[in-house]
mmCIF file of C-alpha atoms and ligand atoms in Angstrom:
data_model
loop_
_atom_site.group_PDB
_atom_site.id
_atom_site.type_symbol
_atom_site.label_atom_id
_atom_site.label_comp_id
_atom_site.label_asym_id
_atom_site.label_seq_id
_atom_site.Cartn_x
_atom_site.Cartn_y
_atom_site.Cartn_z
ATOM 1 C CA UNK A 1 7.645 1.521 -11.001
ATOM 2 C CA UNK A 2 7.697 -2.029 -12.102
ATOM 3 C CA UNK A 3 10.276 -1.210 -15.510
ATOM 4 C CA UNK A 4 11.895 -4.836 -15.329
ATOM 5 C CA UNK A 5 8.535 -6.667 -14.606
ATOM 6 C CA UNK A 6 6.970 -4.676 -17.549
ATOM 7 C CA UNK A 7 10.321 -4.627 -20.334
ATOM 8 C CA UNK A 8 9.841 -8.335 -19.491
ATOM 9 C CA UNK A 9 6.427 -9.158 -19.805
ATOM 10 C CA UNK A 10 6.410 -6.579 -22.748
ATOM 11 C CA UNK A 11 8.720 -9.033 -24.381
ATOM 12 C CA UNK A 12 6.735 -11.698 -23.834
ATOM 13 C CA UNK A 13 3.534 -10.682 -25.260
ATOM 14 C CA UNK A 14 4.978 -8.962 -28.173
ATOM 15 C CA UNK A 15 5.961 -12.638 -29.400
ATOM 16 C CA UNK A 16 2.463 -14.088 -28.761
ATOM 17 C CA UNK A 17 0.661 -10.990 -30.461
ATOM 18 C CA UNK A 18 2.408 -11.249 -33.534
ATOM 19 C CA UNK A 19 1.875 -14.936 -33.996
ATOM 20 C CA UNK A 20 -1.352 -15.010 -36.307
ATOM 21 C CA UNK A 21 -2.322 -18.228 -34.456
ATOM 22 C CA UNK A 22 -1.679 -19.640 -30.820
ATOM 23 C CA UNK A 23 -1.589 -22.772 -29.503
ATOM 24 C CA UNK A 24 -1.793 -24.335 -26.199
ATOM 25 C CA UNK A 25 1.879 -24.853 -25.894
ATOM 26 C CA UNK A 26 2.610 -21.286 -27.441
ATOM 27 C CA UNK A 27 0.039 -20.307 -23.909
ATOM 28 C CA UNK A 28 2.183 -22.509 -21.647
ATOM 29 C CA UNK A 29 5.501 -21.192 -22.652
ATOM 30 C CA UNK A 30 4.896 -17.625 -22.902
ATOM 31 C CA UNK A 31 3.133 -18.141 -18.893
ATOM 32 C CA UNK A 32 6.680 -20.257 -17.865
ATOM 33 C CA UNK A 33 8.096 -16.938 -18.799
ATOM 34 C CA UNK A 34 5.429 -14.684 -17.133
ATOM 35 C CA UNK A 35 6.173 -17.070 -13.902
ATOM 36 C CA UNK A 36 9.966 -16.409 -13.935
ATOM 37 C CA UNK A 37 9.190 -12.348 -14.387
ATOM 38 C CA UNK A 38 6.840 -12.209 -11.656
ATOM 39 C CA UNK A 39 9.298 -14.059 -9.112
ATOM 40 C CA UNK A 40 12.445 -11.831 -10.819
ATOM 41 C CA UNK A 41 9.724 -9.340 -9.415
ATOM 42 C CA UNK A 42 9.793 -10.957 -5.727
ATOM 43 C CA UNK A 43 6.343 -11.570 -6.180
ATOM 44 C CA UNK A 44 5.426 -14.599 -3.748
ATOM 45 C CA UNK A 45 5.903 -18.052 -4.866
ATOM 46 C CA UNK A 46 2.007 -19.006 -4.329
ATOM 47 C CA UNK A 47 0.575 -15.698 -5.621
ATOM 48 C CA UNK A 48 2.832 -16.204 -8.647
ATOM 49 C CA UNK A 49 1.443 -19.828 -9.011
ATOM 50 C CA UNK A 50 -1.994 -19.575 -8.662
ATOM 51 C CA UNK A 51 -1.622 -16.222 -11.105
ATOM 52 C CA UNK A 52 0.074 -18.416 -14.051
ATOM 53 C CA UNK A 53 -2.312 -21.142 -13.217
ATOM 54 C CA UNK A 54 -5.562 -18.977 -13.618
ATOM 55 C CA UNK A 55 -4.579 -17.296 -16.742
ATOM 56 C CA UNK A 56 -3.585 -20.638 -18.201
ATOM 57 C CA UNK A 57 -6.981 -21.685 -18.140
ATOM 58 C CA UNK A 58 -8.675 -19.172 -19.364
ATOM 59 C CA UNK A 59 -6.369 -18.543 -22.297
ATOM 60 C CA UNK A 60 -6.229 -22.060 -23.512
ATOM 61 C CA UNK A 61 -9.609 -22.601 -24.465
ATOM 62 C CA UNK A 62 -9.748 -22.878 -28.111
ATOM 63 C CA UNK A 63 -12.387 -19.856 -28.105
ATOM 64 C CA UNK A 64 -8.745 -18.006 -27.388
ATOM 65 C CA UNK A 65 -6.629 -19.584 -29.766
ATOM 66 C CA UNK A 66 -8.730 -19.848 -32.527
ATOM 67 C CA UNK A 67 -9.769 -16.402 -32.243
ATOM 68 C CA UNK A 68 -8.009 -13.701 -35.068
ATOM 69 C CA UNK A 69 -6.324 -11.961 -32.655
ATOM 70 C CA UNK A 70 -5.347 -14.852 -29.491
ATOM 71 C CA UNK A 71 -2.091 -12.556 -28.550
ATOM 72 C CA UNK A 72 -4.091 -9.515 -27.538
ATOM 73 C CA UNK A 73 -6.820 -11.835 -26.058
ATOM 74 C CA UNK A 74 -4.170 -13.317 -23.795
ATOM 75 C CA UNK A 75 -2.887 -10.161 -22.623
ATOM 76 C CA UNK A 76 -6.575 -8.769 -21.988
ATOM 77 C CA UNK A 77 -6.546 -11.959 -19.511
ATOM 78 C CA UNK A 78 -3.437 -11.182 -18.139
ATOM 79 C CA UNK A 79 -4.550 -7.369 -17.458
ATOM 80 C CA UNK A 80 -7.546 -9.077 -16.024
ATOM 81 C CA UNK A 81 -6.032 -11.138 -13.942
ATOM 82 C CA UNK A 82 -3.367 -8.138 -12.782
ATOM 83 C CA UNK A 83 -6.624 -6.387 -11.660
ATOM 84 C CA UNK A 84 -8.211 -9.040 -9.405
ATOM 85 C CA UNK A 85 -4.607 -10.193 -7.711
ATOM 86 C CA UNK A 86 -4.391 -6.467 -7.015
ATOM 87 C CA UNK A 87 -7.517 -5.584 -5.074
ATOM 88 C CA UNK A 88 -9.046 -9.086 -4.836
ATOM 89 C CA UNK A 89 -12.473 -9.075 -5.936
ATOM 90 C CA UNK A 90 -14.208 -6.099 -4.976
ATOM 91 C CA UNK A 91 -13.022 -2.209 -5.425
ATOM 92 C CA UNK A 92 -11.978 -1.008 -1.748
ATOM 93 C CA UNK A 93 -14.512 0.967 -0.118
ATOM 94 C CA UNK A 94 -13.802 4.871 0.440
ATOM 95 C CA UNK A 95 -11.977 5.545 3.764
ATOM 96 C CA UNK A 96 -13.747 5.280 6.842
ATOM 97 C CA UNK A 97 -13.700 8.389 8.347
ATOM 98 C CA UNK A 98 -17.345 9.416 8.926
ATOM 99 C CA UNK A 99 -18.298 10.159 12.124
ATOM 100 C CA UNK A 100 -16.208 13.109 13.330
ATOM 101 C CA UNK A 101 -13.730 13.183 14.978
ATOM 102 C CA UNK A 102 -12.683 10.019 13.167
ATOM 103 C CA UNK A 103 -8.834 8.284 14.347
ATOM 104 C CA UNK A 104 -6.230 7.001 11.625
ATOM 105 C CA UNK A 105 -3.757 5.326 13.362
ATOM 106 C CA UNK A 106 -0.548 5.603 10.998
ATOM 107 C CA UNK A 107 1.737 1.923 11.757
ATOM 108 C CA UNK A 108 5.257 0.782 10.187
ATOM 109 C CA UNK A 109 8.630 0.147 10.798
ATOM 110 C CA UNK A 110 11.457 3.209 10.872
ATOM 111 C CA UNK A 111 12.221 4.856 7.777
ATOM 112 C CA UNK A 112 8.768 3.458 5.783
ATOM 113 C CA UNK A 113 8.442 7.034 5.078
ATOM 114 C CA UNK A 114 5.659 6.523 8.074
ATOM 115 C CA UNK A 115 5.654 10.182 8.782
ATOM 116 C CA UNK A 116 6.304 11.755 5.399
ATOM 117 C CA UNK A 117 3.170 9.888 4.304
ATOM 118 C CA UNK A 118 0.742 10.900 7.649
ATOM 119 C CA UNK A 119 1.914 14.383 6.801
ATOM 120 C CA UNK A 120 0.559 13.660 2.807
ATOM 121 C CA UNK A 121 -2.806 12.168 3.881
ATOM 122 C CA UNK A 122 -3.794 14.842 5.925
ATOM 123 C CA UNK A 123 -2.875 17.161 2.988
ATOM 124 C CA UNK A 124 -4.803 15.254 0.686
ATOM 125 C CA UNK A 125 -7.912 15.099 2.566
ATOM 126 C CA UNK A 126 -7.956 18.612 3.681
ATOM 127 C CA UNK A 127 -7.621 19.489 0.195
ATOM 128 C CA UNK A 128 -9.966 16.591 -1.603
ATOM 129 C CA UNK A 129 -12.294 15.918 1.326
ATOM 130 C CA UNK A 130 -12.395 19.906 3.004
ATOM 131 C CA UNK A 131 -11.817 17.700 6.124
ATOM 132 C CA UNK A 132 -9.859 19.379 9.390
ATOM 133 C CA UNK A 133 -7.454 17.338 10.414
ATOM 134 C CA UNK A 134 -5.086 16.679 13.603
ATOM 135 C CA UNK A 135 -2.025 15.140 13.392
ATOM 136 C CA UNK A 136 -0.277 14.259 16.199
ATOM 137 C CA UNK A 137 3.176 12.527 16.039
ATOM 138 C CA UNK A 138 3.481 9.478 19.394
ATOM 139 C CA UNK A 139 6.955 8.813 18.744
ATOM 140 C CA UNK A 140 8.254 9.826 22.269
ATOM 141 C CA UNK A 141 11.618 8.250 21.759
ATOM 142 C CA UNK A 142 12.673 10.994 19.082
ATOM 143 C CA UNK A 143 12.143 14.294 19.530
ATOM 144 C CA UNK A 144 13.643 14.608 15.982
ATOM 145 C CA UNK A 145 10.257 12.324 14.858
ATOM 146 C CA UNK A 146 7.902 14.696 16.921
ATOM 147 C CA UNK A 147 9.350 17.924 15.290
ATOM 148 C CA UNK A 148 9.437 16.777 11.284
ATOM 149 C CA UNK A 149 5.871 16.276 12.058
ATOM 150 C CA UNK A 150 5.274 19.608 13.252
ATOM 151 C CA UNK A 151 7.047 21.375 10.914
ATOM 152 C CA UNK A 152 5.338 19.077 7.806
ATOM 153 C CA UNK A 153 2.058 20.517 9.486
ATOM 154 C CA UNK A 154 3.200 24.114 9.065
ATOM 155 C CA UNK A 155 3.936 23.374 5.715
ATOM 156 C CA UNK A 156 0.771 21.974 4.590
ATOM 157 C CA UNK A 157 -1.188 24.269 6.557
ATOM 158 C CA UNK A 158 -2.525 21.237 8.873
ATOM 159 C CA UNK A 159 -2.474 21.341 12.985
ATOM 160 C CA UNK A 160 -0.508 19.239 14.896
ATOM 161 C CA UNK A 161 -0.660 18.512 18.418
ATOM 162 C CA UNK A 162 1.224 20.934 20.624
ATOM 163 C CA UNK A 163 4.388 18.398 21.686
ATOM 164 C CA UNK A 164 4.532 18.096 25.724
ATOM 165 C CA UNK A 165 7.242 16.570 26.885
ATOM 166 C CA UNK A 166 7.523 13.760 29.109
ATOM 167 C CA UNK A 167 3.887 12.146 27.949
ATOM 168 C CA UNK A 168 3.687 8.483 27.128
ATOM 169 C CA UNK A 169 2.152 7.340 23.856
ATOM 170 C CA UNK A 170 -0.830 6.848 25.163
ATOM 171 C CA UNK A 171 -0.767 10.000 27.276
ATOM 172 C CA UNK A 172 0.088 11.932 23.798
ATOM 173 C CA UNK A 173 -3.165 9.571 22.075
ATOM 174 C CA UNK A 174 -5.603 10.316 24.916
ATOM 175 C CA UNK A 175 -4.719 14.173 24.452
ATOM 176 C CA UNK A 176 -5.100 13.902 20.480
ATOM 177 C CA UNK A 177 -8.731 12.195 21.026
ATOM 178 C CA UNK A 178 -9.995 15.122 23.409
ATOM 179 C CA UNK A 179 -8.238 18.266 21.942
ATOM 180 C CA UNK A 180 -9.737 16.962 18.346
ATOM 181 C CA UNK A 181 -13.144 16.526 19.778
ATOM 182 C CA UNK A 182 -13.029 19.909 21.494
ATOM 183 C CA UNK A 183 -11.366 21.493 18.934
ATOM 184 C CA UNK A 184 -13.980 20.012 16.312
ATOM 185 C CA UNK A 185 -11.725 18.343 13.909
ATOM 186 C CA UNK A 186 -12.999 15.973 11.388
ATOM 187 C CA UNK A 187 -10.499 13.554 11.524
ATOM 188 C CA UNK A 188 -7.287 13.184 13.822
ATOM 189 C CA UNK A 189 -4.842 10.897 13.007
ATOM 190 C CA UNK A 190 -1.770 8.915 15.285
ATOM 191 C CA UNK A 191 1.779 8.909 13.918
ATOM 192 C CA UNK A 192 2.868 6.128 15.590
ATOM 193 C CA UNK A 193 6.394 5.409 17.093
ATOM 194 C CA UNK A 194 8.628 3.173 14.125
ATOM 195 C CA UNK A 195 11.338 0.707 15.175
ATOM 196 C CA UNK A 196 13.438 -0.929 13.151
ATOM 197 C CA UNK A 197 12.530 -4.108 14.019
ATOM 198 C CA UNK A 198 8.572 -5.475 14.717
ATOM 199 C CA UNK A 199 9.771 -5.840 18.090
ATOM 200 C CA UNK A 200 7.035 -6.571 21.873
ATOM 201 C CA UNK A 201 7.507 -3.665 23.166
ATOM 202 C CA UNK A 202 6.858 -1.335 20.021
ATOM 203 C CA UNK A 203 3.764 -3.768 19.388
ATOM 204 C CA UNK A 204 2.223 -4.027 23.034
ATOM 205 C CA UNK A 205 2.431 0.254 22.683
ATOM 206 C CA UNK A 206 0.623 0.006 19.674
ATOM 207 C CA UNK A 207 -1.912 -1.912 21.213
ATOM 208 C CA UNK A 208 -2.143 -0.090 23.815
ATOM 209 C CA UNK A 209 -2.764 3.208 21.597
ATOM 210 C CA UNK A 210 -5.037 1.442 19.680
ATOM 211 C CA UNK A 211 -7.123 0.358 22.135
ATOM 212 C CA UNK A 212 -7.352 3.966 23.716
ATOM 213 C CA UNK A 213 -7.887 5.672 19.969
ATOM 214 C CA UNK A 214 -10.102 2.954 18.863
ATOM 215 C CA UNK A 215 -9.299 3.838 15.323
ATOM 216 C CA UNK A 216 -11.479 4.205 12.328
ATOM 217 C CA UNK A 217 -8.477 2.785 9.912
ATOM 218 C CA UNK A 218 -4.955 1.107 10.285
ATOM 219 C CA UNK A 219 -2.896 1.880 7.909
ATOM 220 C CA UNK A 220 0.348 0.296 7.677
ATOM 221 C CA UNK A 221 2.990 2.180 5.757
ATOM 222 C CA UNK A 222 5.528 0.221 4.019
ATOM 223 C CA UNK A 223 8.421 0.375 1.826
ATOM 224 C CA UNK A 224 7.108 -0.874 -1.469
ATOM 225 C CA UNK A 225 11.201 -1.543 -2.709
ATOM 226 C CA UNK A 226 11.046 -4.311 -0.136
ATOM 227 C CA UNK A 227 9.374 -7.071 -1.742
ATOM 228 C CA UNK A 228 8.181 -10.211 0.011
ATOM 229 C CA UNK A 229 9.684 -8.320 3.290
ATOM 230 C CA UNK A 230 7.160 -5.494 2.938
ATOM 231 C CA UNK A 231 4.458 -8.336 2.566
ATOM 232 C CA UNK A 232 6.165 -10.211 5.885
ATOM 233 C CA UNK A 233 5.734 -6.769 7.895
ATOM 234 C CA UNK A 234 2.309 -6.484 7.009
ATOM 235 C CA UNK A 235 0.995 -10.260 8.275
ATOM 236 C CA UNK A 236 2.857 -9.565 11.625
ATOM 237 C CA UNK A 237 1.613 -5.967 11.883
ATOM 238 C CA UNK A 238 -2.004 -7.691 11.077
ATOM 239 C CA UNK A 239 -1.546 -10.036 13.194
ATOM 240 C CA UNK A 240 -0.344 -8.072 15.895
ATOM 241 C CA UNK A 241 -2.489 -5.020 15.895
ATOM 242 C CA UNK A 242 -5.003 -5.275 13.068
ATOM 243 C CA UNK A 243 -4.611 -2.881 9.680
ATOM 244 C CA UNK A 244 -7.330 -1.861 7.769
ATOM 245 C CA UNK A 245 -4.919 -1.098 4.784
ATOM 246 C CA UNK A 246 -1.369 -0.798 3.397
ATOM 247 C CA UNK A 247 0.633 2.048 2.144
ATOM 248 C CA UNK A 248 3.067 1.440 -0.756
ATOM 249 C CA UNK A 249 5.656 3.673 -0.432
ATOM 250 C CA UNK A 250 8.610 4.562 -2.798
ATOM 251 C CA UNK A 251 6.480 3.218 -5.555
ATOM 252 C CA UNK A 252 8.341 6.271 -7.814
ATOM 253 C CA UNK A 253 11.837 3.774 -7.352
ATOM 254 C CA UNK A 254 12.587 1.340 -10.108
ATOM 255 C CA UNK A 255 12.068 -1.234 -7.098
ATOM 256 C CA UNK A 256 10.592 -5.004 -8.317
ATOM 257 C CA UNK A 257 7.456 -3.973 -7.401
ATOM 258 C CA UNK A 258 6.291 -7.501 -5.608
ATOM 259 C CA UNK A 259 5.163 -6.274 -2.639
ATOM 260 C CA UNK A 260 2.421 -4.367 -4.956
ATOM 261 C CA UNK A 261 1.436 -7.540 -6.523
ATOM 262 C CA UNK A 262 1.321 -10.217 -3.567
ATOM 263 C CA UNK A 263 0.220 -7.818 -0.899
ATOM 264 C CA UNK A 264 -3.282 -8.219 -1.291
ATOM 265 C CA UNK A 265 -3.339 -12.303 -1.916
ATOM 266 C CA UNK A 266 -1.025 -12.619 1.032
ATOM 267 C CA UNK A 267 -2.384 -10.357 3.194
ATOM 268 C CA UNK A 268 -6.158 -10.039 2.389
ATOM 269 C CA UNK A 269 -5.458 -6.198 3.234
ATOM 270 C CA UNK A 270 -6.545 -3.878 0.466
ATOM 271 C CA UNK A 271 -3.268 -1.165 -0.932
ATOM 272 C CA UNK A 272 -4.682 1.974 -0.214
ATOM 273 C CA UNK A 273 -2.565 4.723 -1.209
ATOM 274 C CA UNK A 274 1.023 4.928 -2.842
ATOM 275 C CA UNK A 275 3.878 6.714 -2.435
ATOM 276 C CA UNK A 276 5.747 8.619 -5.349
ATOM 277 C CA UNK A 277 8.217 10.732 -4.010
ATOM 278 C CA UNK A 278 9.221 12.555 -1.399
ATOM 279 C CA UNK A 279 7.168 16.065 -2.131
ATOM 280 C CA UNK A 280 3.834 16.605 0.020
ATOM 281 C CA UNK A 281 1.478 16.428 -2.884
ATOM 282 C CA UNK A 282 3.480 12.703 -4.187
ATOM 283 C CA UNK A 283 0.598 10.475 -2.679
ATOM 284 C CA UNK A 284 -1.898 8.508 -4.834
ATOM 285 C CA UNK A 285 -5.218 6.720 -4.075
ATOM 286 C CA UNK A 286 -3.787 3.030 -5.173
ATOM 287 C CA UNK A 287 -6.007 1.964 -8.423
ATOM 288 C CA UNK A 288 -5.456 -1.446 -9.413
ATOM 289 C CA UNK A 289 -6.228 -0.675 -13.201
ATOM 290 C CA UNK A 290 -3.872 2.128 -13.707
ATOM 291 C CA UNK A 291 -1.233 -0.388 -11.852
ATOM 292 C CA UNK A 292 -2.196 -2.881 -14.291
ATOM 293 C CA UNK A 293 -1.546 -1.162 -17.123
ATOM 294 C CA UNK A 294 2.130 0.291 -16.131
ATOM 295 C CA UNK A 295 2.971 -3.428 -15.253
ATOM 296 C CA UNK A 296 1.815 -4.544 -19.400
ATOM 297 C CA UNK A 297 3.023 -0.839 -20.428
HETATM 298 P P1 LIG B 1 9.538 7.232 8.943
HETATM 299 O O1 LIG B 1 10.775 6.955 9.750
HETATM 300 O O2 LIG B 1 8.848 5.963 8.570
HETATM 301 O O3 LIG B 1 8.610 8.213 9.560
HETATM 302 O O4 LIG B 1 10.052 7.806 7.548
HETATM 303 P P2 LIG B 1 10.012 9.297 6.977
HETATM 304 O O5 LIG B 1 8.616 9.716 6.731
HETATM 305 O O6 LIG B 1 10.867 10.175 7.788
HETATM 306 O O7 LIG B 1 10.655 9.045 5.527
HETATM 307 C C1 LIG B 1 11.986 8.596 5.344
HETATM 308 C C2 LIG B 1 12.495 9.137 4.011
HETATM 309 O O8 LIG B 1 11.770 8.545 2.940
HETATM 310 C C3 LIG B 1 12.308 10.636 3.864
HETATM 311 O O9 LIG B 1 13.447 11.175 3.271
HETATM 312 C C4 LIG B 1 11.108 10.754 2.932
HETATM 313 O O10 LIG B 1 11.122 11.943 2.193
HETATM 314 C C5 LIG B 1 11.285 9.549 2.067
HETATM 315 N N1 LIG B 1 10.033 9.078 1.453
HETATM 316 C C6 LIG B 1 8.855 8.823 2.060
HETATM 317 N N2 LIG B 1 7.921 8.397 1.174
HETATM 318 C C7 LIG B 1 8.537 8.382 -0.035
HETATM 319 C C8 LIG B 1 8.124 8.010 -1.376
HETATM 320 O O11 LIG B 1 6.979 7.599 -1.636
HETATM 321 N N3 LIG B 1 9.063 8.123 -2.356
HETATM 322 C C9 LIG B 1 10.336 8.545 -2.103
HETATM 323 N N4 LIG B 1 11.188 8.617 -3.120
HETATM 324 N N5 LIG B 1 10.762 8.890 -0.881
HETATM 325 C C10 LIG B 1 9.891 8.818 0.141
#
């Protein structure tokens, strides 16, 4: 994750800490770089802006450059700065999933790894959280969607909804909400249909599923190798249906890594959770630090 971003910016800082002293052109040079390696990185054009602007100011004031050691107090700035473009200013709150038995509706586009990563939540919070969880997959134009589910649940030791065919979406949504009440299940969560387009109809089901599940959290799974396009998916998705929260996926690829950096400016939708492989245990709770700290590496 983010190896060109971080080779580059690695270069860049290596030069300013080994200067003894800095000036305010040294600052402005070494961020005209930084700019260039965060849009190499498809990082938006405003997010990268306003980032290069912000650390600019703070690093030219002559309490930087006159310090002993102005390189490293640049890149502490930087790392800063990585944090709060990241999560914004607050730490995310914990899930919401109080109040048993609480709905995660799981949205994206086909091939996000939508499935793969409903399949790795419920794992991780039967194992973290000790909750029970229900998964049931509403993807009622392939079977083949319906079954990887099922036989990810068997695998992980999690239940999934028994698959009747023939049921709408919402059908399949109304019968997760009563069998995990009955059944007492902490948490049940939707596996929504992908397309491979944001297209009306796959929206106005969503909608329709949300508004019958009334769920606790939206997460929105995207492909973290995409860029600005992940970033794109995620305002219409918002717009559309509401998220509560993004998952990165394919974060373990050598991708740009943009999508990490300008989803959160662009979006105002906190990263959640990323993806790092394909195995059932490859899912991390996103920490903005740690991020920040393989992108100055
Ligand atoms: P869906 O169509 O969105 O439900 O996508 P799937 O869950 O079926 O995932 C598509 C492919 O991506 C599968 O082969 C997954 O194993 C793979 N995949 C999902 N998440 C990750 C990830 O974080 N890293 C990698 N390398 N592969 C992933």
């Amino acid at each position: 994750m983010f190896e060109n971003l971080s080779d580059r910016l690695g270069r860049v800082f290596d030069r300013l800490t080994k200067q003894g002293a800095l000036s305010e052109e040294d600052v402005t040079a070494a961020m005209r770089e930084v700019r260039v390696a965060l849009l190499e990185a498809d990082v938006s054009l405003p997010v990268a802006r306003s980032f290069v602007k912000s650390v600019t100011q703070k690093a030219t004031g002559s309490a930087v450059t006159k310090s002993i050691t102005p390189g490293q107090q640049v890149v502490k700035i930087v790392h800063d700065e990585l944090i709060k473009v990241l999560q914004g200013e607050d730490e995310p709150e914990a899930l919401r999933i109080d109040n048993p038995p609480a709905p995660i509706l799981m949205v994206g586009l086909q091939g996000s790894g939508k499935t793969t990563t409903t399949a790795k939540l419920a794992k991780r919070l039967k194992d973290r959280e000790k909750k029970r969880v229900l998964m049931a997959s509403l993807d009622t134009q392939r079977p083949a969607a319906m079954e990887q589910l099922a036989i990810l649940g068997q695998q992980i030791g999690v239940d999934t909804l028994p698959i009747v065919p023939g049921q709408t979406a919402v059908q399949i949504a109304q019968r997760a909400k009563q069998q995990a009440a009955l059944g007492g299940y902490d948490v049940y969560m939707l596996d929504t249909a992908g397309r491979l387009h944001i297209d009306e109809v796959l929206m106005n089901e969503v909608q329709a599923v949300r508004d019958v599940a009334n769920p606790r959290e939206t997460l929105l799974v995207v492909d973290g190798l995409t860029g600005q396009d992940a970033v794109n998916v995620a305002t219409e998705f918002d717009g559309k249906v509401g998220i509560s929260g993004v998952v990165l996926t394919r974060m373990d690829g050598d991708g740009r890594g943009g999508a990490a950096l300008s989803m959160r400016a662009v979006t105002g939708k906190p990263i959640r959770f990323v993806g790092l492989g394909e195995k059932m245990d490859a899912l991390e709770g996103f920490d903005a630090s740690r991020v920040a700290g393989r992108i100055l590496g």
